[in-house]
mmCIF file of C-alpha atoms in Angstrom:
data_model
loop_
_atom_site.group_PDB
_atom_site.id
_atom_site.type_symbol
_atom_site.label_atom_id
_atom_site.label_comp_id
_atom_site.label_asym_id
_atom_site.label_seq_id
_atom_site.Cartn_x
_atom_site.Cartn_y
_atom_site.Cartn_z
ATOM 1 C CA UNK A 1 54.712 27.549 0.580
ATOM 2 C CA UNK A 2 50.773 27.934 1.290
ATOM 3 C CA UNK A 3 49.087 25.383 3.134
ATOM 4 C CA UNK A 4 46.265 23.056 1.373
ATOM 5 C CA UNK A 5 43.083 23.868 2.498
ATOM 6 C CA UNK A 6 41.487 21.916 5.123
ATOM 7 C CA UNK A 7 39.801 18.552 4.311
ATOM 8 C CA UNK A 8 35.950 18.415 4.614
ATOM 9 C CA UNK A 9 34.891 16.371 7.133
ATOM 10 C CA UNK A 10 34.521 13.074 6.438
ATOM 11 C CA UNK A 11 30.544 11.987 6.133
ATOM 12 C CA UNK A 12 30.308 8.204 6.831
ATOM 13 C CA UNK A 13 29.041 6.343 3.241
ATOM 14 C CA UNK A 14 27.179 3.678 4.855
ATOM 15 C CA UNK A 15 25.112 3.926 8.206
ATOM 16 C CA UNK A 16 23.760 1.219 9.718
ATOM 17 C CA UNK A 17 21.524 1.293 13.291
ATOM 18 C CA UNK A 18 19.562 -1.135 15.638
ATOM 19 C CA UNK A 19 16.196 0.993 15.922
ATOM 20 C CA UNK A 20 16.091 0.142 19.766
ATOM 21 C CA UNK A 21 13.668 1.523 22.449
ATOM 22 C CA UNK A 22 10.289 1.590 20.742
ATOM 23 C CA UNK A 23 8.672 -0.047 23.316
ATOM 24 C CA UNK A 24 10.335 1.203 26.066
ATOM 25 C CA UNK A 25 9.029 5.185 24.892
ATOM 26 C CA UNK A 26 5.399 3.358 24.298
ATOM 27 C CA UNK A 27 5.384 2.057 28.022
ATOM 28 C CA UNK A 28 6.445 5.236 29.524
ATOM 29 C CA UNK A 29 3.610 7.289 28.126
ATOM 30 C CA UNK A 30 1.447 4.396 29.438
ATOM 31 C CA UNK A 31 0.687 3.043 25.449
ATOM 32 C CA UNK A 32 0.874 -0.120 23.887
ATOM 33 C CA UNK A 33 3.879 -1.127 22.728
ATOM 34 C CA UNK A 34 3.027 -1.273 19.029
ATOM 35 C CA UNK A 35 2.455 3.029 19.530
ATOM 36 C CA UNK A 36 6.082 2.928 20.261
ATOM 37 C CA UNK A 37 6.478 0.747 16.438
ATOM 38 C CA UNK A 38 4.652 3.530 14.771
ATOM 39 C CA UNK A 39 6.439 6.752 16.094
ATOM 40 C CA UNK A 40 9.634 4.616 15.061
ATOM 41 C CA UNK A 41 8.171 4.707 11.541
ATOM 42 C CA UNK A 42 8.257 8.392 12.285
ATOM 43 C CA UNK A 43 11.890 8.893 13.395
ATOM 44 C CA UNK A 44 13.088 6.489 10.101
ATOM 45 C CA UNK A 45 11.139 8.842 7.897
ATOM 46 C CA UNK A 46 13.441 11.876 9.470
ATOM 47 C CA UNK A 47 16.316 9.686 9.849
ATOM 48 C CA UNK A 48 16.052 9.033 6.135
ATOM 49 C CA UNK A 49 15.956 12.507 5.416
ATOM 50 C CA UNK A 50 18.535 13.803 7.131
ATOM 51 C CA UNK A 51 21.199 11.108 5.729
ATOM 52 C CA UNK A 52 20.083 11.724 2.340
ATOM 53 C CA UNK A 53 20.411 15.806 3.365
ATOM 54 C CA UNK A 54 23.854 15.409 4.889
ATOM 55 C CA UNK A 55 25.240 12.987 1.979
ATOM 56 C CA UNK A 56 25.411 9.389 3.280
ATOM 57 C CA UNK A 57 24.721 7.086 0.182
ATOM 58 C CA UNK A 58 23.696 3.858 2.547
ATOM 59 C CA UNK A 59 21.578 3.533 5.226
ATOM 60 C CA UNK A 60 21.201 -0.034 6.958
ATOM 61 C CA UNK A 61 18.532 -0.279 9.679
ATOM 62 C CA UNK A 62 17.251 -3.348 11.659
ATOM 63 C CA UNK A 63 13.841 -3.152 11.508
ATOM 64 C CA UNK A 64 12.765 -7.170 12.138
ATOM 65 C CA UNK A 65 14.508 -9.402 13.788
ATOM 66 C CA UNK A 66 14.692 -13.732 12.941
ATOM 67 C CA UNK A 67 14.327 -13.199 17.001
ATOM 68 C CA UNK A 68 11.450 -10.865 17.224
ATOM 69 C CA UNK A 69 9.097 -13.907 16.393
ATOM 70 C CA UNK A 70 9.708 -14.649 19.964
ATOM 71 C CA UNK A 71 7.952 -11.956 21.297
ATOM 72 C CA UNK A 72 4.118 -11.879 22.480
ATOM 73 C CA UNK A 73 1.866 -12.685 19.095
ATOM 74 C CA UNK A 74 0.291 -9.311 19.221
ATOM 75 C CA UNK A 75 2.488 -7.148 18.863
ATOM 76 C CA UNK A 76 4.221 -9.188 16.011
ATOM 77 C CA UNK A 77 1.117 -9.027 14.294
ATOM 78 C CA UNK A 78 1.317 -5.508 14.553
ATOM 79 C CA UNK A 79 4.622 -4.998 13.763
ATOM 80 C CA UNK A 80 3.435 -6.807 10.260
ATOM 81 C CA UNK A 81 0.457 -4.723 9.744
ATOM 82 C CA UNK A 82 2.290 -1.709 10.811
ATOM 83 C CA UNK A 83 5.093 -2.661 8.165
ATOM 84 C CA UNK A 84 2.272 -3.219 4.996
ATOM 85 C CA UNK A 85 0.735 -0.144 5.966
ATOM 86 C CA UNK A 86 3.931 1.948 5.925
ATOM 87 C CA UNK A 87 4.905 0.643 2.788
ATOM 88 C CA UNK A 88 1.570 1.634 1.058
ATOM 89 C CA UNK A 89 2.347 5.513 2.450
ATOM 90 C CA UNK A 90 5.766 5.774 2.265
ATOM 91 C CA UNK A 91 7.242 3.842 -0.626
ATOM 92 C CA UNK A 92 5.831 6.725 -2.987
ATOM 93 C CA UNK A 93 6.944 9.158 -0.609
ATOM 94 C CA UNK A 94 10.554 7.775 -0.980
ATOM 95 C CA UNK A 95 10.791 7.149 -4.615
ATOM 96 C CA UNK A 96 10.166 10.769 -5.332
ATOM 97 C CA UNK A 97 12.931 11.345 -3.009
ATOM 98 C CA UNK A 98 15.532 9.668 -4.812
ATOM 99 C CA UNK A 99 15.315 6.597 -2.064
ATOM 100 C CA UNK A 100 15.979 2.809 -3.034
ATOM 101 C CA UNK A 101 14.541 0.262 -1.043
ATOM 102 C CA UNK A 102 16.222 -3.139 -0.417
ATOM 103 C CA UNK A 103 14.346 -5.651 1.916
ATOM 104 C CA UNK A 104 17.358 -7.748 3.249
ATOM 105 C CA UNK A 105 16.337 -11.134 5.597
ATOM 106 C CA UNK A 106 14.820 -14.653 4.928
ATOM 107 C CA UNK A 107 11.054 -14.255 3.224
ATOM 108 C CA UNK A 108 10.621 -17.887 3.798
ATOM 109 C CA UNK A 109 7.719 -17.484 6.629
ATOM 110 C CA UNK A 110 6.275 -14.327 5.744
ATOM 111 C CA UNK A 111 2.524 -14.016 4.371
ATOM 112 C CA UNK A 112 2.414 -14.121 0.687
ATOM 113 C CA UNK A 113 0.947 -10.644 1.316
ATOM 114 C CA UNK A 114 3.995 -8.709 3.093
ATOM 115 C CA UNK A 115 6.306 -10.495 0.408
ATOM 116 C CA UNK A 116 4.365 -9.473 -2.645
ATOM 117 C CA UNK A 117 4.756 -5.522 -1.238
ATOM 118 C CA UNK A 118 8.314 -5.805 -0.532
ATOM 119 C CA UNK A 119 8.980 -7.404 -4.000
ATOM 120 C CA UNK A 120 6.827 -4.224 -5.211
ATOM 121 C CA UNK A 121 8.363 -1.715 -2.979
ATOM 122 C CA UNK A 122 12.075 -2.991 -4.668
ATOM 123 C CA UNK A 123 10.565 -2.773 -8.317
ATOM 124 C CA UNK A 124 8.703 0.393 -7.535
ATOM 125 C CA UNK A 125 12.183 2.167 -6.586
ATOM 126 C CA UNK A 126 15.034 0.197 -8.677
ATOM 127 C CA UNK A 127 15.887 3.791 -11.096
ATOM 128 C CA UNK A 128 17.049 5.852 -7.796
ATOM 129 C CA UNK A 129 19.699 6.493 -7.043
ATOM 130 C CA UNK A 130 19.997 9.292 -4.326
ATOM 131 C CA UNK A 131 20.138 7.021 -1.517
ATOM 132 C CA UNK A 132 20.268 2.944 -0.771
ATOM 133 C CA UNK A 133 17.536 2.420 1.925
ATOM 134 C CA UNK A 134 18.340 -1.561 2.984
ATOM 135 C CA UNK A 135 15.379 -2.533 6.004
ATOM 136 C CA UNK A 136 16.606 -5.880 7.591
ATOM 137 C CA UNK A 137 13.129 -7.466 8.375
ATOM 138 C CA UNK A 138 13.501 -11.191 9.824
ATOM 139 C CA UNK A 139 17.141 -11.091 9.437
ATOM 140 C CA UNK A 140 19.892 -12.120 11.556
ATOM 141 C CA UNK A 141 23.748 -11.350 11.128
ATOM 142 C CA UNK A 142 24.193 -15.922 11.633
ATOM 143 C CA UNK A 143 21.557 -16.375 9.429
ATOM 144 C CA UNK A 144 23.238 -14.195 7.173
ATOM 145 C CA UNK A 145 26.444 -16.059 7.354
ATOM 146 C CA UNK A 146 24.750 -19.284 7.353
ATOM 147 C CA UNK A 147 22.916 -19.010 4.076
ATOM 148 C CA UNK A 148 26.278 -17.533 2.328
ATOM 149 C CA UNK A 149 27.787 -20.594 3.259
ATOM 150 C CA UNK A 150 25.034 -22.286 2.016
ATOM 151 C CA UNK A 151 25.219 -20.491 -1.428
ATOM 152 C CA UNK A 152 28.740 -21.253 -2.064
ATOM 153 C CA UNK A 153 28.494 -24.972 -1.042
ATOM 154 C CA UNK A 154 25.703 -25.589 -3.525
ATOM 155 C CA UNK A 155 27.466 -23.550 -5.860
ATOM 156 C CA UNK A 156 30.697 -25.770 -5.228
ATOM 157 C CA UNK A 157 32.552 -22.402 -4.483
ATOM 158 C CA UNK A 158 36.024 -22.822 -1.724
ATOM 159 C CA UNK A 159 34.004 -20.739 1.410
ATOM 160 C CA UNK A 160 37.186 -18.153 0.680
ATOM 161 C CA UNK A 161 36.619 -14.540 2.350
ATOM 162 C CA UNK A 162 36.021 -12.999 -0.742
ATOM 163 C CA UNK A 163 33.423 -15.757 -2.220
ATOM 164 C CA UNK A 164 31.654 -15.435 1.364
ATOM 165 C CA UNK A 165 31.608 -11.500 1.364
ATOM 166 C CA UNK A 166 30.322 -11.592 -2.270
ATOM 167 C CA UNK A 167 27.271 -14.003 -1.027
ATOM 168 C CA UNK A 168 26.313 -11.787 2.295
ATOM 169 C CA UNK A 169 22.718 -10.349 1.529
ATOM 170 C CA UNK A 170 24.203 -6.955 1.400
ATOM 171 C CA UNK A 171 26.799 -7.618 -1.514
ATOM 172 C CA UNK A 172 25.321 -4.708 -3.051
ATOM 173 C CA UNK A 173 26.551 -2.113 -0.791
ATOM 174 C CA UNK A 174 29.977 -1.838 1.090
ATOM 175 C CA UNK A 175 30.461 -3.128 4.393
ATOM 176 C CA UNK A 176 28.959 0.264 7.236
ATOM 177 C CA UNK A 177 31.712 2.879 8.360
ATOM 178 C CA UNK A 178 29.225 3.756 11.145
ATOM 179 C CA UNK A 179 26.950 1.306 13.405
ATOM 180 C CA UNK A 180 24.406 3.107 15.473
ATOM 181 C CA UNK A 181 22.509 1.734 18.228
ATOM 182 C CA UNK A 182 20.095 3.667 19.882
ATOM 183 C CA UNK A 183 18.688 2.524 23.525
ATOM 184 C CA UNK A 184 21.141 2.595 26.121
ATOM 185 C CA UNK A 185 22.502 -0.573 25.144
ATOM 186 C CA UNK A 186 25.851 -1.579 24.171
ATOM 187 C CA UNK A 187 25.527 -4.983 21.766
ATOM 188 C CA UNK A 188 25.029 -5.513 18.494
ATOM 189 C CA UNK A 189 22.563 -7.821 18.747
ATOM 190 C CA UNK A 190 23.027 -10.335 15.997
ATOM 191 C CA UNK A 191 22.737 -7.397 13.529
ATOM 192 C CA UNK A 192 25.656 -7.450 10.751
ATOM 193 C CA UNK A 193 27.824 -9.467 12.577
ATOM 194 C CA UNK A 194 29.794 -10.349 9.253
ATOM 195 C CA UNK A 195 29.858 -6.721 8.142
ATOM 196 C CA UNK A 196 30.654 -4.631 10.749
ATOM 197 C CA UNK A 197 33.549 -6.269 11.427
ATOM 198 C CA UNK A 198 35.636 -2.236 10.733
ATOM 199 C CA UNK A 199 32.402 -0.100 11.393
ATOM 200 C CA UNK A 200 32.938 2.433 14.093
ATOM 201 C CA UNK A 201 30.620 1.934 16.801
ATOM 202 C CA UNK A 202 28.229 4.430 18.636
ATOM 203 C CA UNK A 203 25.937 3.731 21.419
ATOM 204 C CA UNK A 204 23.014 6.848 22.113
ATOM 205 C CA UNK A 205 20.905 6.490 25.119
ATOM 206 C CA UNK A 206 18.150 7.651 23.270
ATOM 207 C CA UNK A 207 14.876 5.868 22.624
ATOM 208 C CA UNK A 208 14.811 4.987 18.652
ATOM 209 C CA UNK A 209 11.302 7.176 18.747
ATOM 210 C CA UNK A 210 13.761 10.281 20.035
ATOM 211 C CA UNK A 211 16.415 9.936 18.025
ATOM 212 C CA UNK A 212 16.768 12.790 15.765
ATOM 213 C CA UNK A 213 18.662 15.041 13.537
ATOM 214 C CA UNK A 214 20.979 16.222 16.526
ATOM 215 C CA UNK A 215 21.136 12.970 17.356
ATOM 216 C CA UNK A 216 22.718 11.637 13.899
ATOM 217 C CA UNK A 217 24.782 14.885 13.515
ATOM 218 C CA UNK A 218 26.168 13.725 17.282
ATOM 219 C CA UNK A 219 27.037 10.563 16.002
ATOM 220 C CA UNK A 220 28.469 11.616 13.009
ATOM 221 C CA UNK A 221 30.599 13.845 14.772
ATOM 222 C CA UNK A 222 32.181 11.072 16.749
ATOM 223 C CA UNK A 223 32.929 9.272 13.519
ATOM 224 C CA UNK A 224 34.451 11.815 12.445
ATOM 225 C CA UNK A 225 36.997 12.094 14.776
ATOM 226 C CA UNK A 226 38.259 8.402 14.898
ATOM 227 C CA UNK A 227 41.176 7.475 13.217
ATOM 228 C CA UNK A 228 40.190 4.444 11.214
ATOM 229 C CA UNK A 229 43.154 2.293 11.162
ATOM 230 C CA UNK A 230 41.743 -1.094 9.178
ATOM 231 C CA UNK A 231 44.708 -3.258 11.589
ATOM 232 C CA UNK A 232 47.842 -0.389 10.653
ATOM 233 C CA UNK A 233 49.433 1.844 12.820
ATOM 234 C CA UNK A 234 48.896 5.340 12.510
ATOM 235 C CA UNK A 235 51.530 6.615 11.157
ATOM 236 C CA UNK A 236 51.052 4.065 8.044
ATOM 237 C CA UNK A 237 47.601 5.787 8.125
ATOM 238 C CA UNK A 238 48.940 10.099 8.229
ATOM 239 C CA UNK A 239 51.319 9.008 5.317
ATOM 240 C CA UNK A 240 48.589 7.643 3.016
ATOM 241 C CA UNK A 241 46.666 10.090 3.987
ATOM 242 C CA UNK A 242 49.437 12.694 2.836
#
C-alpha cells in the first residue's frame, strides 16, 4: 500500500512578538534611542511582509507598553510622534497589501490626535483580509484581564473561562501558536499573559532592529518541530493526528 505524501509543514496562524532591543541597537551606534524606534518601524514593515509572504493570517506585536509611560518623557514623546507619523506612511502602504490593522490597549490617556488616526487607520483597512495586523500600544496582558473582568461584571455575566476569553481585547483572533521575543531576554513581559497561555515560545538574541526574514524563518522552524500537546500525551496526539 503507498504511503501518503508528506504533510506540509505546519506555518504558525497567529504570531505574536515583544519588539525588544530598539534602544539597545540605537546606543551602540552612539544614537538616540528614539533612532533605534524608527529602524524598528523598519524591521515591522519586513516582518509584516514576510508573514503575509509565508502564510501566517495573525500577527500580534507589542509596540507600547501601559509601562513604557515610565520611561524618560522624551523619548515617549517620540515614540508618539514616531507612531502618528508611521501611520500617515504606512497605513496606505498596508491596505494595498491586503493588511488589517487593529490597535489593541486602553485609549483612555492618549491625545485626541493619536486616537482619531488609529480609529482612521481601523476604518481605512476594515475590507482586508490578507492578513490581521493587531499593534498593542499602551496595553498590558493585567490590564487586559482586568478590564474583561470588568466587562462581564457590568454586564452581570458569571467571570466563566469562556465569557472571559470572549471579552479579552483580542476576541477577534485566536489565541498565538507562536510568541517571539527578540532581545536576549527570556520573559514575557506582561504581554498576552491571558493568551499565550499554549503559544510556543522562542527567545532570539537579536536586536528587534535586526531581526529579519532569516530570523522569522528560524523561528518558525522551531515551531515547527514541537509537538503541541494542549495537556495530552503524545500518543493521544500521533493518533488524532492519524
Amino acid at each position: 500500500m503507498a504511503s501518503s505524501p508528506p504533510s506540509p509543514p505546519r506555518i504558525p496562524h497567529h504570531v505574536a512578538i515583544v519588539m525588544d532591543g530598539n534602544g539597545r541597537w540605537a546606543t551602540r551606534r552612539f544614537m538616540p534611542r528614539v533612532a533605534g524606534h524608527k529602524q524598528g518601524v523598519e524591521s515591522l514593515r519586513r516582518c509584516v511582509k514576510a508573514c503575509a509572504d509565508r502564510g501566517v493570517g495573525v500577527l500580534t506585536v507589542f509596540a507600547f507598553s501601559s509601562e513604557n509611560w515610565n520611561r524618560p518623557p522624551e523619548e515617549v514623546s517620540g515614540l508618539m510622534e514616531l507612531m502618528v507619523g508611521a501611520l500617515a506612511r504606512e497605513v496606505p502602504r498596508l491596505s494595498r497589501d491586503g493588511v488589517r490593522l487593529h490597535f489593541v490597549g486602553e485609549r483612555a490617556g492618549l491625545s485626541a490626535k493619536m486616537v482619531a488616526a488609529l480609529v482612521e487607520a481601523e476604518a481605512s483597512t476594515a475590507h482586508n483580509t490578507r492578513l490581521v495586523l493587531n499593534i498593542c500600544f499602551n496595553y498590558g496582558g493585567r490590564w487586559d484581564i482586568a478590564q474583561a473582568a470588568a466587562k462581564l461584571a457590568a454586564q452581570g455575566l458569571p467571570m466563566t473561562e469562556m465569557n472571559m476569553d470572549r471579552a479579552m481585547a483580542l476576541a477577534h483572533v485566536p489565541d498565538p501558536d507562536l510568541f517571539i521575543r527578540t532581545g536576549g531576554e527570556q520573559r514575557l513581559s506582561n504581554f498576552l499573559l491571558w493568551q499565550s497561555a499554549y503559544a510556543e515560545l522562542f527567545f532570539s538574541d537579536k536586536l528587534w532592529p535586526e531581526f529579519d526574514e532569516a530570523a522569522l524563518d528560524e523561528a518558525i522552524a522551531a515551531f515547527q518541530s514541537r509537538e503541541r500537546r494542549f495537556g495530552q500525551t503524545s500518543a493521544q496526539v500521533s493518533t488524532a493526528a492519524a
